[in-house]
CSV table of C-alpha atoms in Angstrom, one decimal:
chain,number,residue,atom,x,y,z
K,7,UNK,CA,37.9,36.2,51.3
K,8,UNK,CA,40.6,37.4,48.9
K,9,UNK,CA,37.9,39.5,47.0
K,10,UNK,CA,37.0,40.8,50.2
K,11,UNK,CA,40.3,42.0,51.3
K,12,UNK,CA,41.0,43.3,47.9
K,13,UNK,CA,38.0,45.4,48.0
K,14,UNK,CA,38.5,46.8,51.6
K,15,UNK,CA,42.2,47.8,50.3
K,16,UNK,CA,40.7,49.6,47.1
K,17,UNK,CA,37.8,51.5,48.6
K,18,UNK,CA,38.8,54.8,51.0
K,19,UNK,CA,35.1,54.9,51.9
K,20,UNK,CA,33.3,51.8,53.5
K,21,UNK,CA,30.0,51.8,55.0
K,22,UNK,CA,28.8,48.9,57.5
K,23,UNK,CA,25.2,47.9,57.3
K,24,UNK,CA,23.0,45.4,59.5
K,25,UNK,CA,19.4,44.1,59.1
K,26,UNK,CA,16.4,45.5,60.8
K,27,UNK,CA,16.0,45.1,64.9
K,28,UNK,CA,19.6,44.0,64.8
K,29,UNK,CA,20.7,41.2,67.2
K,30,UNK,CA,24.0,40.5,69.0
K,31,UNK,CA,25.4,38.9,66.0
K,32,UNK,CA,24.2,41.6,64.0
K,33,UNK,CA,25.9,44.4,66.1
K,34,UNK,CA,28.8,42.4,67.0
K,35,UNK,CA,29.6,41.8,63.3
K,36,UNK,CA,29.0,45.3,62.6
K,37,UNK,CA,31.2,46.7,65.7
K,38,UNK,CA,33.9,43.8,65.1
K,39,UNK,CA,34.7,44.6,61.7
K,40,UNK,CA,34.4,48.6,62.3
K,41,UNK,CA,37.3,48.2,64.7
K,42,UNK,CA,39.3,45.7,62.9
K,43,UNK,CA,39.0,47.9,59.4
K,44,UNK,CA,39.7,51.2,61.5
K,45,UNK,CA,43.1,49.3,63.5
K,46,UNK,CA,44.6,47.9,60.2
K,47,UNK,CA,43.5,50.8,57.4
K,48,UNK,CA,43.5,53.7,59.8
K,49,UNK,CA,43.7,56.7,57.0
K,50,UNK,CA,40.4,54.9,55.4
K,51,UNK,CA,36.8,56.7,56.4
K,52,UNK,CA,34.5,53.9,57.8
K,53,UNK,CA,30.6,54.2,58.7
K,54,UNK,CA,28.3,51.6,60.4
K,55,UNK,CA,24.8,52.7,59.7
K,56,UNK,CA,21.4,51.1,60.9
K,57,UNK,CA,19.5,50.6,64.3
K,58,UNK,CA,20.5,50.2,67.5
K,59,UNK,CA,20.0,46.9,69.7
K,60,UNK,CA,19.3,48.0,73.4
K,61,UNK,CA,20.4,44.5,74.6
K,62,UNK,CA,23.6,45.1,73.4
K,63,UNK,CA,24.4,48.4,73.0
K,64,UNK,CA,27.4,48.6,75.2
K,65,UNK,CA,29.3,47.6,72.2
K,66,UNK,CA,28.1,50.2,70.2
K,67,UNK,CA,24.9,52.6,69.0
K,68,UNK,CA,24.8,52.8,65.1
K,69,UNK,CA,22.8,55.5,63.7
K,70,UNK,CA,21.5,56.5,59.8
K,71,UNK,CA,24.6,58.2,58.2
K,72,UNK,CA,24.2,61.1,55.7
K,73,UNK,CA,23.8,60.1,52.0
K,74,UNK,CA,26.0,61.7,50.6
K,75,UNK,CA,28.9,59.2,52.4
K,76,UNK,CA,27.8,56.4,49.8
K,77,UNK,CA,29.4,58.6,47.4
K,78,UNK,CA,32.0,56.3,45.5
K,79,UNK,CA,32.0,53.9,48.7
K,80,UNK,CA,32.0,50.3,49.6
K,81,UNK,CA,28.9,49.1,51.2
K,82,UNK,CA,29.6,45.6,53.3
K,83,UNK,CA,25.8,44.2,54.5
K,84,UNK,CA,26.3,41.8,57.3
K,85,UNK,CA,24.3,39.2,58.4
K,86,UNK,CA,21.1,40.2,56.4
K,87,UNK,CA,19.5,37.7,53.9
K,88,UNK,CA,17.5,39.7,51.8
K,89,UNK,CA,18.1,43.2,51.4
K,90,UNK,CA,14.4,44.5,52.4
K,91,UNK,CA,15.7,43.6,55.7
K,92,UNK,CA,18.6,46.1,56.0
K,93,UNK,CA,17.7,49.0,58.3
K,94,UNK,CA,19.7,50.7,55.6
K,95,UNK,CA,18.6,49.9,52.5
K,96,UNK,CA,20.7,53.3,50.7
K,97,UNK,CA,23.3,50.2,50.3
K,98,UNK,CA,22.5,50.4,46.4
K,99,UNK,CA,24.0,54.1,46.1
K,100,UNK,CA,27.6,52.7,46.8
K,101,UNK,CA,29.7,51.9,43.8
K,102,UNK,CA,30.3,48.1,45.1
K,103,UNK,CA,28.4,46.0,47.6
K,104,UNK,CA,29.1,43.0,49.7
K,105,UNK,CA,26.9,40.5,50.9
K,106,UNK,CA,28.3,38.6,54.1
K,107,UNK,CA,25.9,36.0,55.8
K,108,UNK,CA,25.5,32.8,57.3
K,109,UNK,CA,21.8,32.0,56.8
K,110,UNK,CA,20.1,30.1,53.9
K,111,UNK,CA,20.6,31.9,50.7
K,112,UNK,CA,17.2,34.2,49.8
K,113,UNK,CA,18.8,36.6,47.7
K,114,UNK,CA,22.1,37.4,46.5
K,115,UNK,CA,22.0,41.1,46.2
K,116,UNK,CA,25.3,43.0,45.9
K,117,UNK,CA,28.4,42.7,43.4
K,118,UNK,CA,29.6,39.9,45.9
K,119,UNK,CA,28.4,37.6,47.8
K,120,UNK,CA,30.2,35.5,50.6
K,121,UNK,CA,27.7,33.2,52.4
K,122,UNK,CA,28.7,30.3,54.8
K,123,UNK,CA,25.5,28.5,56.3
K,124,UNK,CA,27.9,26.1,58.0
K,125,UNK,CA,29.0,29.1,60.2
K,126,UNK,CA,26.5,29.6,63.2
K,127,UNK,CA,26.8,33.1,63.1
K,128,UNK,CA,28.0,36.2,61.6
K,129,UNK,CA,30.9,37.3,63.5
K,130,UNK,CA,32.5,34.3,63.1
K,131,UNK,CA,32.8,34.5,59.4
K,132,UNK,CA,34.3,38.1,60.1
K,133,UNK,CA,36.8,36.8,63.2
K,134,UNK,CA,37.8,33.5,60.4
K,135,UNK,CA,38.4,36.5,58.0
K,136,UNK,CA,41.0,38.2,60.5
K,137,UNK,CA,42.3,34.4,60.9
K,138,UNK,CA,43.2,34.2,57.4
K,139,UNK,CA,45.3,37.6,57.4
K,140,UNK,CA,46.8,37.9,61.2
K,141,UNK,CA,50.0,37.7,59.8
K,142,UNK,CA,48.8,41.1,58.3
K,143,UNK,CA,46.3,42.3,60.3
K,144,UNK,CA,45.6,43.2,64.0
K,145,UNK,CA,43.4,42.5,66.0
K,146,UNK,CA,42.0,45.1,69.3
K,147,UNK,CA,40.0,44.3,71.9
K,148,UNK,CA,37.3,46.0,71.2
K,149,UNK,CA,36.8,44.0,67.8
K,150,UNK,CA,37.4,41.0,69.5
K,151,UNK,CA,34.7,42.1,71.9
K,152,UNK,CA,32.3,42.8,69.7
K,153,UNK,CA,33.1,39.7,67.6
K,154,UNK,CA,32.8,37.5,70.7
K,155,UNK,CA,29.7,39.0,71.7
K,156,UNK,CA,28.3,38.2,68.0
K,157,UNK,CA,29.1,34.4,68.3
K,158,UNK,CA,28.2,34.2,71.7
K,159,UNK,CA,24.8,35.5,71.6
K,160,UNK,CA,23.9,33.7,68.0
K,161,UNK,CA,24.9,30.4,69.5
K,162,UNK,CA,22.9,30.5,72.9
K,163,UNK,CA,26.4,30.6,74.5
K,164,UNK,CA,27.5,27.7,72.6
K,165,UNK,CA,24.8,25.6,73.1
K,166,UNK,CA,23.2,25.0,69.7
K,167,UNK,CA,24.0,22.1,67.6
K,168,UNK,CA,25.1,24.7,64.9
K,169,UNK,CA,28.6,25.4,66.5
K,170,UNK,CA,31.3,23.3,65.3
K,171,UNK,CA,35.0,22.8,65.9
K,172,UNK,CA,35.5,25.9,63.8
K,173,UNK,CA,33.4,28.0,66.1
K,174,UNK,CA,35.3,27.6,69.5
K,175,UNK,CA,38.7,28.2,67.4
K,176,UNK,CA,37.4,31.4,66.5
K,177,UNK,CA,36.4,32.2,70.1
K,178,UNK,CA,39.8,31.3,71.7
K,179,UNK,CA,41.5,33.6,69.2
K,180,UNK,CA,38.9,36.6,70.2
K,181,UNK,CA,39.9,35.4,73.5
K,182,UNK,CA,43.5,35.3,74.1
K,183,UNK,CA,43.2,39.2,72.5
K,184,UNK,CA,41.9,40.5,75.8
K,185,UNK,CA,37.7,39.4,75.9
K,186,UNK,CA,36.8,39.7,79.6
K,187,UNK,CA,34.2,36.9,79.8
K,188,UNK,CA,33.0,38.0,83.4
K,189,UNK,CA,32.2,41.4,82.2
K,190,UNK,CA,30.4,39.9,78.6
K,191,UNK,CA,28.2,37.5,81.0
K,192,UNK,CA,27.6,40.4,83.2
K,193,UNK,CA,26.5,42.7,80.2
K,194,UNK,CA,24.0,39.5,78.5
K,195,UNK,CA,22.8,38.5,82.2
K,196,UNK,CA,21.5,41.5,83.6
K,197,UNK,CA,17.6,41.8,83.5
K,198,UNK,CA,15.4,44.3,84.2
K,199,UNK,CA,12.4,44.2,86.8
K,200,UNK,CA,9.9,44.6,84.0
K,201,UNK,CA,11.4,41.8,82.0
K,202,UNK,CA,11.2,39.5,84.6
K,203,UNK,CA,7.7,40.4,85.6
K,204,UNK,CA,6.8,39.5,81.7
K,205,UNK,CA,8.7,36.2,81.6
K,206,UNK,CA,6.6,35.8,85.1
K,207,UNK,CA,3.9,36.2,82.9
K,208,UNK,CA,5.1,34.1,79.8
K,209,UNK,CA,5.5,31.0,82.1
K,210,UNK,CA,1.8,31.3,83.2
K,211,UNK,CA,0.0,31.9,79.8
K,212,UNK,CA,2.3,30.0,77.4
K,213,UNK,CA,0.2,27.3,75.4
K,214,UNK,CA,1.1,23.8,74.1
K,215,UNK,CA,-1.1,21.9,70.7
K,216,UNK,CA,-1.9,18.6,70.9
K,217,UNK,CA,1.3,17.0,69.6
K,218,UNK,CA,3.7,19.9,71.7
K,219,UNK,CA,4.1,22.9,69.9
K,220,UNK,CA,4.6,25.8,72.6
K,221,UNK,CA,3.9,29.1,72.0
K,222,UNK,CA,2.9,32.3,73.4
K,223,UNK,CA,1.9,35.5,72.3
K,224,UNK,CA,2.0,39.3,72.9
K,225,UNK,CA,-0.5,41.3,72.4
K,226,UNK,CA,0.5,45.5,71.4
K,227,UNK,CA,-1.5,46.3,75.1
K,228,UNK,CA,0.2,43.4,76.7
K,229,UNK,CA,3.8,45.0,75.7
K,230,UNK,CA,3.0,48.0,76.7
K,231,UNK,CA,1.6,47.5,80.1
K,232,UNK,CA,4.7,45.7,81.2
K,233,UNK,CA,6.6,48.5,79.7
K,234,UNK,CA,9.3,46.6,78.1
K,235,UNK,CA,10.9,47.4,74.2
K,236,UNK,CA,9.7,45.2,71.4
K,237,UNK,CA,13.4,44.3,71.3
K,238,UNK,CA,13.4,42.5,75.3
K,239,UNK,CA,10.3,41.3,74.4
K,240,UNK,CA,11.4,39.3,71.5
K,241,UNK,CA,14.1,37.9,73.4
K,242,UNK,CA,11.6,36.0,75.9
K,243,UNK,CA,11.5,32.9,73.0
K,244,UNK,CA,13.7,31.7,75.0
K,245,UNK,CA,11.6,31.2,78.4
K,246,UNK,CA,9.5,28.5,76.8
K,247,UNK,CA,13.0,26.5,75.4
K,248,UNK,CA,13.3,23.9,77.2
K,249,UNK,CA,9.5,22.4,77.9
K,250,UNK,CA,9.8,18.8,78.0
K,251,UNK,CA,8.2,16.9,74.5
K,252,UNK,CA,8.0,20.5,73.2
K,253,UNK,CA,11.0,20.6,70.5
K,254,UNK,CA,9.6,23.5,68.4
K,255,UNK,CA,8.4,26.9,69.9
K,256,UNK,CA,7.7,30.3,69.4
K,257,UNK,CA,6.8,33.6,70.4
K,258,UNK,CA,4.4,35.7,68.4
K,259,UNK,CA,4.4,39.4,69.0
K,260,UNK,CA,2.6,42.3,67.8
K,261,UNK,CA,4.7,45.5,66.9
K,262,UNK,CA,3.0,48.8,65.6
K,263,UNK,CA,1.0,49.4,62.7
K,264,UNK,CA,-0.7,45.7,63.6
K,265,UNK,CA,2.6,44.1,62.3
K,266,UNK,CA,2.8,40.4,64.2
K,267,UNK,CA,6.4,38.7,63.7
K,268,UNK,CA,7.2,35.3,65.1
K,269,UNK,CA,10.4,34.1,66.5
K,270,UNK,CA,10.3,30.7,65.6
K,271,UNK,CA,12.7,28.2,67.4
K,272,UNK,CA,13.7,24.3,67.2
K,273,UNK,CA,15.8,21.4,68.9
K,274,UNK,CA,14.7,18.9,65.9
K,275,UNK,CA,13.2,19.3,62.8
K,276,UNK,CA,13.9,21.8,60.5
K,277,UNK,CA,11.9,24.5,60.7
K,278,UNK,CA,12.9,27.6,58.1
K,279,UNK,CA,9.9,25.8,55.2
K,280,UNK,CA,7.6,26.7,57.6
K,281,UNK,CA,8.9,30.0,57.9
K,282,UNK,CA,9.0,30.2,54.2
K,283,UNK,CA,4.7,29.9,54.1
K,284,UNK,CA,4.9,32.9,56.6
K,285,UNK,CA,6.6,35.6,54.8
K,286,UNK,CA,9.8,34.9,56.3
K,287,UNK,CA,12.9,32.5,56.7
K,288,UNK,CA,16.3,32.1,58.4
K,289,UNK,CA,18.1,28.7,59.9
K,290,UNK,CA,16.9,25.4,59.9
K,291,UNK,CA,16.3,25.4,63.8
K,292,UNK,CA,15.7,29.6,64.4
K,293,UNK,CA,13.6,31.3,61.7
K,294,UNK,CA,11.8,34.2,61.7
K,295,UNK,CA,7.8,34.9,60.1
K,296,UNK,CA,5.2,36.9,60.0
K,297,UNK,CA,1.4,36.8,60.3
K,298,UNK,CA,-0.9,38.9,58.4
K,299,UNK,CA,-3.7,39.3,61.4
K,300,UNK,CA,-4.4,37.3,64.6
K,301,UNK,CA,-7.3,35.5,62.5
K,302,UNK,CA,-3.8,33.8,61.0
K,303,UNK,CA,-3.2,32.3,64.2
K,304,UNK,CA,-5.0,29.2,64.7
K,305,UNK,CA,-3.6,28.0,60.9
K,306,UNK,CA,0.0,28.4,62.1
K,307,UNK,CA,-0.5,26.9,65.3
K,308,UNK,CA,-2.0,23.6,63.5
K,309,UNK,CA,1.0,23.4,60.7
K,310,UNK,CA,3.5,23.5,63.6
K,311,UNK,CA,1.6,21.2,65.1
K,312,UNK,CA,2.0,18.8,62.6
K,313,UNK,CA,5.3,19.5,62.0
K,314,UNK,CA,6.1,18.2,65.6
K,315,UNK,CA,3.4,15.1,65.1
K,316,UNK,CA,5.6,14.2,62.2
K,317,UNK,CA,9.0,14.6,63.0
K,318,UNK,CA,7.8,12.5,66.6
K,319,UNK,CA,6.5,9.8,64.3
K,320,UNK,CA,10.2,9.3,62.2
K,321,UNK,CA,12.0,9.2,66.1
């Protein structure tokens, strides 16, 4: 964190990248340390560039910046494993790069890397970062926002065995520096008809294997016709969560250009290696992966499935 500090101080340019279909962690990071760089080294120039995450965009759009910015600049890539995952992958024309994460190290691109798996998400590496220095440093509302929302949403609202003592220390500091919890809720709650007609329709053609792995998947039509974004489609993993005897489940879905990603989730055995076959990776317990085609299918379904016989079978 020392390098890290000493790098934002040198550096009158600083450009704030996230990973492709960002999540809340992945904005909030983003957003948090925009605001906390801005309060503290106000005569600095600093950019977030990427995509935008519908789901949580009242903290904040982000857009593609012009190239030329990278000019001489600090690039800081949050939350991003492997740098083919960055929505901005220009990351390389900066004079220095960072690498801040939290999952299981892939690859360590940049001049620096600071990666903490033990951290459940993101933002809270970036909130224990304005711990350190908030002798120095201040902290606004909106950062502590935005770095709330980034735990928050990473964590399932503090339900996943990943958050630690550490974790709800960070969250009272965001906290007693203005977060309005009501109005975060309100914001993460609030659904729309069309995604509740498709969870309607999740609950009704989700699938379990013989030894309970549940899944589901969504078709490029099937999107489509309940006219949500790929983006509140994803989130439905969470629908089929808690099945009973199902502790590993997914969500396969099928984006444009026949690309099929899978959300991959778990409440026991580790699931990231499987991820690993499938072109993909993340935490032992949420992964991402990929299929090539729908033929691929039947395969994945049966090496889940025997993940769950065999982690049943050491209980």
């Amino acid at each position: 964190m020392e390098k890290i500090k000493a790098l934002i101080e040198k550096y009158n340019t600083i450009i704030l990248h996230g990973h492709i279909r960002p999540d809340g962690d992945c904005i909030g990071s983003q957003y948090g340390l925009y605001y906390l760089l801005k309060e503290n080294y106000p005569n600095k120039n600093i950019f977030i560039t990427g995509e935008t995450s519908e789901f949580v965009s009242f903290i904040g759009r982000p857009s593609l910046i012009d190239e030329e910015l990278f000019d001489g600049a600090l690039s800081i890539c949050l939350d991003c494993a492997v740098s083919e995952r960055l929505s901005d992958t220009r990351f390389n024309l900066s004079k220095e790069v960072i690498k801040i994460d939290h999952h299981i190290p892939v690859e360590d691109y940049g001049n620096y890397q600071y990666v903490d798996t033990t951290a459940p998400a993101c933002a809270q590496i970036i909130t224990e970062l304005y711990m350190k220095y908030q002798n120095e440093w201040k902290l606004t509302k909106e950062a502590a926002l935005a770095l709330y929302v980034g735990i928050s949403t990473d964590t399932g609202r503090f339900k996943f065995d990943s958050v630690n003592e550490r974790t709800f220390l960070a969250a009272a500091c965001l906290v007693s520096h203005g977060v309005d919890l009501g109005y975060i809720d309100n914001q993460l709650s609030v659904e729309t008809l069309e995604s509740l007609k498709l969870k309607g329709y999740i609950l009704s053609n989700f699938k379990i294997s013989e030894h309970g792995f549940a899944y589901v998947t969504l078709t490029r039509e099937e999107i489509e016709r309940f006219g949500v974004s790929d983006e509140d489609a994803a989130a439905q993993v969470s629908t089929i969560s808690t099945i009973e005897f199902c502790p590993v489940w997914a969500i396969l879905l099928e984006y444009p250009n026949d690309e099929i990603r899978i959300r991959l989730r778990s409440r026991g055995p580790a699931i990231n290696l499987l991820a690993n076959e499938y072109g993909g990776g993340g935490h032992a317990k949420a992964s991402g992966a990929k299929l090539n085609s729908w033929n691929d299918l039947d395969v994945f379904v049966q090496k889940a499935d025997q993940l769950v016989f065999d982690y049943k079978k050491s209980l």
